[in-house]
Amino acid sequence: MKARTSPSELSSSAVEGRTALLANARTVVVKIGTGVLTAPGGGIDRAVLNGIADEVVALTTREPQRRVFVVSSGAIALGVEQLGLDARPKRMDMLQACAAAGQGHLIRLWSEACARHQRVVAQVLLTHADLADRTRYINARAALEALVSRGAVPVINENDTVSVDEIAFGDNDSLSAQVANLVKADLLVMLSVAPGLLDDAGVRVPFVGPGDRSVDRFIRSDTSAGGKGGMVTKVRAARAAAAAGASAVIAPGRAPGVLASLFAGDDVGTLFAPDPTPRSSRAHWIAHTLRPRGTLVVDEGALKAIREGKRSLLPSGVRVVRGTFRRGDPVDIADSKGHVVARGLATYASAEIEKLRGHHTQEITEVLGYHLGDEAVHKDHLVILG
Ligand code: GLU
């Protein structure tokens, strides 16, 4: 597949930059989509899975300081086979059943593939609820770090059997971006059936600079057979990783040696450059992992104070409270037109902010009969969205 801009057309510094970004990556998340692992006639393509396992192991063998975390799809596709179904079911309970039947098999294939290199595989199943809870989030990070410190290969998947609706990540692209932030990765590689992001003429886009939105018009909404994500979720995941300071690549997962060639600086896939002013891991967790439980519509003065002054949101600036949330829950902060400008953790519950809105901080005790803080959302728990 021809690239939109060949490396020779890219400036030499961009090519060097690409090589440096990839070759120097120390903490890497490699996400493998269902389409990559699925054989043309159905079932898992063992040769592809073994090839990727070989490459993952080689990355850390060549560079012992490098830590690699795998996010592998394929449980549902394998479960379809295990339960003797003709096609991927639509019903949620059957999908959950497929995930349960297929996950054990998936991890066995990974274990066998890595055992050929005397490497142990560790299964890690996560739901969104696990990462939305800060204590569980920190514990998950510690467990993953302990695993790689012992040379194990963590193979992470969404716990699809118990994760539906609002506790679900929904797709492994999104999960992989959250994992990248969890382990503070400097590179996220999403291995896909596509060669990368393609433009209108079907030609690969090699590089997307920080904050570059010009490629958005190329994002098509179709997904590969058997998988849940698509280019929409991949680009969103790449941008989320970039906001946390990681590079992200969408690369052709069925191409033999794809990881080695990426790390050699070859012009493969679509590379999203990291944001030069990344958010802290915790700010990223607030902005990208948490899901808002309500919205605070604020006035112009409050908007200016949080945006430009980097100040807390005070109850006096809140005009409208939407949704029902508890103290500490994530909430969106929106302008009067409904545009969400920030996300943060509410100091007070929705019913309390409803009583406090428009009031000055000195009036809080009088209005509520108690005082938990001066602000509706404290600046330490508030993130301005891009
Ligand atoms: N977690 C799902 C599986 O293992 C895949 C989700 C996705 O395709 O993004 O089958």
GROMACS .gro file of C-alpha atoms and ligand atoms in nm:
model
  396
    1MET     CA    1   0.000   0.000   0.000
    2LYS     CA    2   0.135   0.337  -0.103
    3ALA     CA    3   0.176   0.596   0.170
    4ARG     CA    4   0.023   0.942   0.122
    5THR     CA    5   0.354   1.107   0.184
    6SER     CA    6   0.653   0.885   0.132
    7PRO     CA    7   0.934   0.907   0.388
    8SER     CA    8   1.148   1.086   0.132
    9GLU     CA    9   0.878   1.353   0.104
   10LEU     CA   10   0.859   1.390   0.481
   11SER     CA   11   1.125   1.619   0.617
   12SER     CA   12   1.431   1.431   0.738
   13SER     CA   13   1.368   1.562   1.089
   14ALA     CA   14   1.015   1.414   1.085
   15VAL     CA   15   1.160   1.076   0.983
   16GLU     CA   16   1.427   1.100   1.252
   17GLY     CA   17   1.159   1.210   1.497
   18ARG     CA   18   0.949   0.907   1.412
   19THR     CA   19   1.242   0.671   1.457
   20ALA     CA   20   1.331   0.828   1.791
   21LEU     CA   21   0.973   0.822   1.920
   22LEU     CA   22   0.937   0.453   1.846
   23ALA     CA   23   1.287   0.321   1.911
   24ASN     CA   24   1.309   0.497   2.248
   25ALA     CA   25   0.969   0.380   2.371
   26ARG     CA   26   1.023   0.203   2.701
   27THR     CA   27   0.667   0.127   2.809
   28VAL     CA   28   0.457  -0.009   2.528
   29VAL     CA   29   0.095  -0.125   2.501
   30VAL     CA   30   0.026  -0.351   2.203
   31LYS     CA   31  -0.343  -0.397   2.121
   32ILE     CA   32  -0.445  -0.676   1.885
   33GLY     CA   33  -0.790  -0.664   1.728
   34THR     CA   34  -1.021  -0.959   1.666
   35GLY     CA   35  -0.991  -0.913   1.289
   36VAL     CA   36  -0.612  -0.954   1.309
   37LEU     CA   37  -0.636  -1.279   1.506
   38THR     CA   38  -0.921  -1.433   1.308
   39ALA     CA   39  -0.845  -1.674   1.023
   40PRO     CA   40  -1.020  -1.605   0.691
   41GLY     CA   41  -1.250  -1.909   0.734
   42GLY     CA   42  -1.326  -1.826   1.102
   43GLY     CA   43  -1.152  -1.932   1.423
   44ILE     CA   44  -0.827  -1.793   1.556
   45ASP     CA   45  -0.527  -1.780   1.325
   46ARG     CA   46  -0.262  -1.940   1.544
   47ALA     CA   47   0.020  -1.850   1.308
   48VAL     CA   48  -0.064  -1.479   1.339
   49LEU     CA   49  -0.103  -1.499   1.719
   50ASN     CA   50   0.226  -1.690   1.751
   51GLY     CA   51   0.401  -1.439   1.526
   52ILE     CA   52   0.283  -1.143   1.735
   53ALA     CA   53   0.376  -1.325   2.058
   54ASP     CA   54   0.727  -1.383   1.914
   55GLU     CA   55   0.755  -1.014   1.836
   56VAL     CA   56   0.628  -0.903   2.177
   57VAL     CA   57   0.882  -1.127   2.350
   58ALA     CA   58   1.159  -1.009   2.115
   59LEU     CA   59   1.088  -0.644   2.204
   60THR     CA   60   1.173  -0.703   2.567
   61THR     CA   61   1.452  -0.951   2.498
   62ARG     CA   62   1.633  -0.700   2.275
   63GLU     CA   63   1.579  -0.419   2.526
   64PRO     CA   64   1.542  -0.552   2.883
   65GLN     CA   65   1.437  -0.208   3.013
   66ARG     CA   66   1.135  -0.215   2.786
   67ARG     CA   67   0.800  -0.318   2.935
   68VAL     CA   68   0.528  -0.451   2.705
   69PHE     CA   69   0.162  -0.492   2.794
   70VAL     CA   70  -0.065  -0.679   2.555
   71VAL     CA   71  -0.435  -0.601   2.511
   72SER     CA   72  -0.584  -0.893   2.318
   73SER     CA   73  -0.931  -0.924   2.167
   74GLY     CA   74  -1.057  -1.255   2.034
   75ALA     CA   75  -1.246  -1.400   2.332
   76ILE     CA   76  -1.587  -1.359   2.172
   77ALA     CA   77  -1.470  -1.489   1.833
   78LEU     CA   78  -1.324  -1.797   2.003
   79GLY     CA   79  -1.636  -1.843   2.216
   80VAL     CA   80  -1.855  -1.843   1.905
   81GLU     CA   81  -1.653  -2.140   1.786
   82GLN     CA   82  -1.644  -2.311   2.128
   83LEU     CA   83  -2.021  -2.287   2.175
   84GLY     CA   84  -2.086  -2.416   1.823
   85LEU     CA   85  -2.260  -2.101   1.696
   86ASP     CA   86  -2.269  -2.014   1.326
   87ALA     CA   87  -2.202  -1.644   1.370
   88ARG     CA   88  -2.136  -1.378   1.634
   89PRO     CA   89  -2.465  -1.352   1.827
   90LYS     CA   90  -2.648  -1.022   1.875
   91ARG     CA   91  -2.805  -1.099   2.213
   92MET     CA   92  -2.609  -0.961   2.507
   93ASP     CA   93  -2.636  -1.275   2.720
   94MET     CA   94  -2.504  -1.489   2.435
   95LEU     CA   95  -2.217  -1.247   2.375
   96GLN     CA   96  -2.133  -1.264   2.745
   97ALA     CA   97  -2.148  -1.643   2.726
   98CYS     CA   98  -1.916  -1.643   2.422
   99ALA     CA   99  -1.668  -1.421   2.606
  100ALA     CA  100  -1.668  -1.661   2.901
  101ALA     CA  101  -1.623  -1.967   2.679
  102GLY     CA  102  -1.358  -1.804   2.461
  103GLN     CA  103  -1.144  -1.616   2.715
  104GLY     CA  104  -0.993  -1.932   2.867
  105HIS     CA  105  -0.907  -2.059   2.525
  106LEU     CA  106  -0.760  -1.723   2.419
  107ILE     CA  107  -0.530  -1.713   2.719
  108ARG     CA  108  -0.426  -2.074   2.656
  109LEU     CA  109  -0.320  -1.980   2.302
  110TRP     CA  110  -0.121  -1.682   2.435
  111SER     CA  111   0.033  -1.898   2.710
  112GLU     CA  112   0.140  -2.165   2.463
  113ALA     CA  113   0.280  -1.903   2.225
  114CYS     CA  114   0.490  -1.736   2.497
  115ALA     CA  115   0.591  -2.065   2.662
  116ARG     CA  116   0.795  -2.134   2.346
  117HIS     CA  117   1.019  -1.853   2.477
  118GLN     CA  118   0.997  -1.957   2.844
  119ARG     CA  119   0.774  -1.660   2.917
  120VAL     CA  120   0.474  -1.673   3.145
  121VAL     CA  121   0.146  -1.511   3.041
  122ALA     CA  122  -0.074  -1.342   3.301
  123GLN     CA  123  -0.443  -1.288   3.230
  124VAL     CA  124  -0.580  -0.951   3.342
  125LEU     CA  125  -0.953  -0.888   3.293
  126LEU     CA  126  -1.081  -0.537   3.352
  127THR     CA  127  -1.415  -0.358   3.350
  128HIS     CA  128  -1.460   0.014   3.323
  129ALA     CA  129  -1.578   0.015   3.685
  130ASP     CA  130  -1.236  -0.120   3.791
  131LEU     CA  131  -1.058   0.176   3.637
  132ALA     CA  132  -1.320   0.436   3.738
  133ASP     CA  133  -1.244   0.361   4.104
  134ARG     CA  134  -0.917   0.535   4.192
  135THR     CA  135  -0.810   0.274   4.449
  136ARG     CA  136  -0.875  -0.016   4.213
  137TYR     CA  137  -0.702   0.181   3.938
  138ILE     CA  138  -0.387   0.224   4.145
  139ASN     CA  139  -0.400  -0.143   4.251
  140ALA     CA  140  -0.436  -0.256   3.889
  141ARG     CA  141  -0.130  -0.047   3.800
  142ALA     CA  142   0.072  -0.201   4.083
  143ALA     CA  143  -0.026  -0.556   3.980
  144LEU     CA  144   0.063  -0.494   3.615
  145GLU     CA  145   0.398  -0.346   3.714
  146ALA     CA  146   0.469  -0.641   3.942
  147LEU     CA  147   0.395  -0.879   3.655
  148VAL     CA  148   0.633  -0.717   3.407
  149SER     CA  149   0.901  -0.687   3.675
  150ARG     CA  150   0.892  -1.070   3.694
  151GLY     CA  151   0.918  -1.104   3.315
  152ALA     CA  152   0.555  -1.211   3.268
  153VAL     CA  153   0.358  -1.099   2.963
  154PRO     CA  154   0.031  -0.940   3.083
  155VAL     CA  155  -0.251  -1.018   2.839
  156ILE     CA  156  -0.537  -0.782   2.915
  157ASN     CA  157  -0.894  -0.797   2.792
  158GLU     CA  158  -1.224  -0.646   2.888
  159ASN     CA  159  -1.417  -0.872   3.126
  160ASP     CA  160  -1.699  -0.895   2.873
  161THR     CA  161  -1.895  -1.154   3.071
  162VAL     CA  162  -1.982  -0.905   3.344
  163SER     CA  163  -1.931  -0.578   3.165
  164VAL     CA  164  -2.235  -0.435   2.996
  165ASP     CA  165  -2.381  -0.089   2.942
  166GLU     CA  166  -2.229   0.183   3.153
  167ILE     CA  167  -1.960  -0.028   3.314
  168ALA     CA  168  -1.825  -0.137   2.975
  169PHE     CA  169  -1.535   0.017   2.782
  170GLY     CA  170  -1.726  -0.110   2.479
  171ASP     CA  171  -1.426  -0.183   2.263
  172ASN     CA  172  -1.065  -0.277   2.313
  173ASP     CA  173  -0.931   0.035   2.138
  174SER     CA  174  -1.074   0.241   2.420
  175LEU     CA  175  -0.951  -0.013   2.678
  176SER     CA  176  -0.600   0.001   2.529
  177ALA     CA  177  -0.589   0.381   2.560
  178GLN     CA  178  -0.694   0.356   2.925
  179VAL     CA  179  -0.431   0.088   2.985
  180ALA     CA  180  -0.170   0.312   2.818
  181ASN     CA  181  -0.248   0.583   3.073
  182LEU     CA  182  -0.267   0.329   3.356
  183VAL     CA  183   0.087   0.201   3.294
  184LYS     CA  184   0.213   0.547   3.181
  185ALA     CA  185   0.305   0.410   2.840
  186ASP     CA  186   0.506   0.613   2.596
  187LEU     CA  187   0.375   0.415   2.300
  188LEU     CA  188   0.041   0.255   2.212
  189VAL     CA  189   0.041   0.026   1.907
  190MET     CA  190  -0.301  -0.077   1.776
  191LEU     CA  191  -0.263  -0.371   1.540
  192SER     CA  192  -0.550  -0.368   1.296
  193VAL     CA  193  -0.662  -0.532   0.971
  194ALA     CA  194  -0.623  -0.188   0.811
  195PRO     CA  195  -0.276  -0.068   0.705
  196GLY     CA  196  -0.340   0.252   0.900
  197LEU     CA  197  -0.568   0.550   0.855
  198LEU     CA  198  -0.653   0.582   0.485
  199ASP     CA  199  -0.742   0.903   0.305
  200ASP     CA  200  -1.031   0.946   0.057
  201ALA     CA  201  -0.828   0.783  -0.220
  202GLY     CA  202  -0.746   0.482   0.001
  203VAL     CA  203  -0.388   0.599   0.050
  204ARG     CA  204  -0.232   0.562   0.393
  205VAL     CA  205  -0.172   0.869   0.610
  206PRO     CA  206   0.174   0.809   0.762
  207PHE     CA  207   0.181   1.078   1.030
  208VAL     CA  208  -0.066   1.289   1.228
  209GLY     CA  209   0.094   1.581   1.412
  210PRO     CA  210  -0.010   1.695   1.760
  211GLY     CA  211  -0.360   1.841   1.757
  212ASP     CA  212  -0.394   1.789   1.378
  213ARG     CA  213  -0.767   1.748   1.304
  214SER     CA  214  -0.734   1.769   0.926
  215VAL     CA  215  -0.745   1.390   0.895
  216ASP     CA  216  -1.084   1.360   1.068
  217ARG     CA  217  -1.264   1.369   0.735
  218PHE     CA  218  -1.100   1.038   0.642
  219ILE     CA  219  -1.238   0.844   0.939
  220ARG     CA  220  -1.496   0.591   0.824
  221SER     CA  221  -1.736   0.433   1.068
  222ASP     CA  222  -1.730   0.071   0.949
  223THR     CA  223  -1.583  -0.205   1.168
  224SER     CA  224  -1.410  -0.531   1.077
  225ALA     CA  225  -1.611  -0.853   1.096
  226GLY     CA  226  -1.617  -0.994   1.449
  227GLY     CA  227  -1.462  -0.688   1.617
  228LYS     CA  228  -1.629  -0.401   1.798
  229GLY     CA  229  -1.403  -0.107   1.724
  230GLY     CA  230  -1.320   0.059   1.393
  231MET     CA  231  -1.126   0.360   1.271
  232VAL     CA  232  -1.344   0.593   1.481
  233THR     CA  233  -1.250   0.421   1.808
  234LYS     CA  234  -0.887   0.379   1.698
  235VAL     CA  235  -0.836   0.746   1.622
  236ARG     CA  236  -1.015   0.840   1.946
  237ALA     CA  237  -0.788   0.602   2.138
  238ALA     CA  238  -0.479   0.737   1.958
  239ARG     CA  239  -0.576   1.093   2.054
  240ALA     CA  240  -0.644   0.993   2.415
  241ALA     CA  241  -0.299   0.832   2.433
  242ALA     CA  242  -0.142   1.140   2.269
  243ALA     CA  243  -0.310   1.366   2.530
  244ALA     CA  244  -0.132   1.164   2.798
  245GLY     CA  245   0.201   1.214   2.623
  246ALA     CA  246   0.226   0.881   2.440
  247SER     CA  247   0.279   0.819   2.071
  248ALA     CA  248   0.017   0.598   1.911
  249VAL     CA  249   0.034   0.391   1.594
  250ILE     CA  250  -0.238   0.217   1.396
  251ALA     CA  251  -0.052  -0.055   1.208
  252PRO     CA  252  -0.125  -0.363   0.995
  253GLY     CA  253  -0.135  -0.650   1.242
  254ARG     CA  254  -0.124  -0.931   0.989
  255ALA     CA  255   0.198  -0.806   0.830
  256PRO     CA  256   0.480  -1.036   0.949
  257GLY     CA  257   0.742  -0.854   1.154
  258VAL     CA  258   0.528  -0.541   1.191
  259LEU     CA  259   0.648  -0.457   1.544
  260ALA     CA  260   1.015  -0.503   1.454
  261SER     CA  261   0.975  -0.280   1.154
  262LEU     CA  262   0.795  -0.013   1.355
  263PHE     CA  263   1.073  -0.011   1.612
  264ALA     CA  264   1.331   0.007   1.333
  265GLY     CA  265   1.165   0.336   1.231
  266ASP     CA  266   1.017   0.201   0.907
  267ASP     CA  267   0.731   0.393   0.753
  268VAL     CA  268   0.451   0.159   0.863
  269GLY     CA  269   0.095   0.244   0.967
  270THR     CA  270  -0.022   0.584   1.090
  271LEU     CA  271   0.173   0.747   1.372
  272PHE     CA  272   0.001   1.000   1.598
  273ALA     CA  273   0.257   1.225   1.765
  274PRO     CA  274   0.232   1.281   2.140
  275ASP     CA  275   0.093   1.605   2.274
  276PRO     CA  276   0.388   1.833   2.363
  277THR     CA  277   0.208   1.947   2.681
  278PRO     CA  278   0.060   1.621   2.810
  279ARG     CA  279  -0.183   1.596   3.097
  280SER     CA  280  -0.081   1.427   3.417
  281SER     CA  281  -0.194   1.065   3.447
  282ARG     CA  282  -0.456   1.164   3.705
  283ALA     CA  283  -0.591   1.453   3.495
  284HIS     CA  284  -0.609   1.213   3.203
  285TRP     CA  285  -0.798   0.965   3.422
  286ILE     CA  286  -1.053   1.237   3.507
  287ALA     CA  287  -1.086   1.348   3.143
  288HIS     CA  288  -1.082   1.011   2.966
  289THR     CA  289  -1.160   0.729   3.209
  290LEU     CA  290  -1.435   0.874   3.423
  291ARG     CA  291  -1.783   0.915   3.284
  292PRO     CA  292  -1.982   1.220   3.392
  293ARG     CA  293  -2.285   1.169   3.615
  294GLY     CA  294  -2.419   1.518   3.560
  295THR     CA  295  -2.348   1.862   3.420
  296LEU     CA  296  -2.297   2.201   3.577
  297VAL     CA  297  -2.387   2.483   3.341
  298VAL     CA  298  -2.183   2.787   3.442
  299ASP     CA  299  -2.179   3.160   3.366
  300GLU     CA  300  -1.917   3.354   3.169
  301GLY     CA  301  -1.726   3.469   3.477
  302ALA     CA  302  -1.687   3.115   3.607
  303LEU     CA  303  -1.586   2.994   3.263
  304LYS     CA  304  -1.311   3.254   3.246
  305ALA     CA  305  -1.195   3.176   3.601
  306ILE     CA  306  -1.157   2.802   3.536
  307ARG     CA  307  -1.023   2.832   3.183
  308GLU     CA  308  -0.790   3.126   3.198
  309GLY     CA  309  -0.732   3.164   3.569
  310LYS     CA  310  -0.704   2.786   3.629
  311ARG     CA  311  -0.921   2.844   3.935
  312SER     CA  312  -1.182   2.631   4.112
  313LEU     CA  313  -1.546   2.642   4.009
  314LEU     CA  314  -1.740   2.820   4.284
  315PRO     CA  315  -2.113   2.765   4.351
  316SER     CA  316  -2.175   3.133   4.267
  317GLY     CA  317  -2.090   3.064   3.900
  318VAL     CA  318  -2.322   2.764   3.863
  319ARG     CA  319  -2.643   2.844   3.674
  320VAL     CA  320  -2.800   2.500   3.617
  321VAL     CA  321  -2.743   2.157   3.773
  322ARG     CA  322  -2.826   1.859   3.551
  323GLY     CA  323  -2.836   1.494   3.656
  324THR     CA  324  -2.814   1.328   3.996
  325PHE     CA  325  -2.468   1.277   4.136
  326ARG     CA  326  -2.301   1.218   4.469
  327ARG     CA  327  -2.012   1.399   4.633
  328GLY     CA  328  -1.690   1.314   4.450
  329ASP     CA  329  -1.867   1.202   4.132
  330PRO     CA  330  -1.738   1.315   3.792
  331VAL     CA  331  -1.937   1.599   3.632
  332ASP     CA  332  -1.910   1.792   3.310
  333ILE     CA  333  -1.885   2.169   3.319
  334ALA     CA  334  -2.063   2.332   3.026
  335ASP     CA  335  -2.116   2.684   2.895
  336SER     CA  336  -2.461   2.833   2.846
  337LYS     CA  337  -2.482   2.683   2.495
  338GLY     CA  338  -2.425   2.336   2.638
  339HIS     CA  339  -2.065   2.298   2.513
  340VAL     CA  340  -1.869   2.088   2.758
  341VAL     CA  341  -1.551   2.277   2.846
  342ALA     CA  342  -1.419   2.085   3.146
  343ARG     CA  343  -1.468   1.778   3.360
  344GLY     CA  344  -1.407   1.746   3.732
  345LEU     CA  345  -1.502   1.584   4.058
  346ALA     CA  346  -1.787   1.754   4.240
  347THR     CA  347  -1.722   1.857   4.601
  348TYR     CA  348  -2.095   1.848   4.673
  349ALA     CA  349  -2.381   1.624   4.555
  350SER     CA  350  -2.624   1.750   4.289
  351ALA     CA  351  -2.896   1.824   4.548
  352GLU     CA  352  -2.647   2.030   4.750
  353ILE     CA  353  -2.519   2.227   4.448
  354GLU     CA  354  -2.880   2.290   4.347
  355LYS     CA  355  -2.925   2.469   4.683
  356LEU     CA  356  -2.587   2.644   4.661
  357ARG     CA  357  -2.592   2.763   4.301
  358GLY     CA  358  -2.561   3.140   4.270
  359HIS     CA  359  -2.458   3.174   4.637
  360HIS     CA  360  -2.127   3.315   4.756
  361THR     CA  361  -1.884   3.092   4.940
  362GLN     CA  362  -1.946   3.275   5.271
  363GLU     CA  363  -2.311   3.166   5.251
  364ILE     CA  364  -2.242   2.791   5.219
  365THR     CA  365  -2.279   2.709   5.590
  366GLU     CA  366  -2.591   2.920   5.615
  367VAL     CA  367  -2.753   2.749   5.314
  368LEU     CA  368  -2.653   2.390   5.390
  369GLY     CA  369  -2.593   2.395   5.765
  370TYR     CA  370  -2.241   2.258   5.706
  371HIS     CA  371  -1.934   2.330   5.492
  372LEU     CA  372  -1.734   2.071   5.295
  373GLY     CA  373  -1.534   2.317   5.088
  374ASP     CA  374  -1.562   2.653   4.916
  375GLU     CA  375  -1.593   2.517   4.566
  376ALA     CA  376  -1.839   2.318   4.355
  377VAL     CA  377  -1.537   2.161   4.180
  378HIS     CA  378  -1.189   2.216   4.323
  379LYS     CA  379  -0.917   2.313   4.072
  380ASP     CA  380  -0.707   2.011   4.173
  381HIS     CA  381  -0.987   1.786   4.045
  382LEU     CA  382  -1.075   1.988   3.736
  383VAL     CA  383  -0.949   1.930   3.381
  384ILE     CA  384  -1.008   2.167   3.090
  385LEU     CA  385  -1.100   1.964   2.781
  386GLY     CA  386  -0.933   2.034   2.447
  387GLU     N1  387  -1.322  -0.787   2.427
  387GLU     C1  388  -1.371  -0.842   2.302
  387GLU     C2  389  -1.318  -0.983   2.277
  387GLU     O1  390  -1.224  -1.027   2.342
  387GLU     C3  391  -1.330  -0.758   2.184
  387GLU     C4  392  -1.374  -0.617   2.185
  387GLU     C5  393  -1.332  -0.547   2.054
  387GLU     O2  394  -1.342  -0.608   1.947
  387GLU     O3  395  -1.290  -0.433   2.060
  387GLU     O4  396  -1.369  -1.051   2.193
   0.00000   0.00000   0.00000
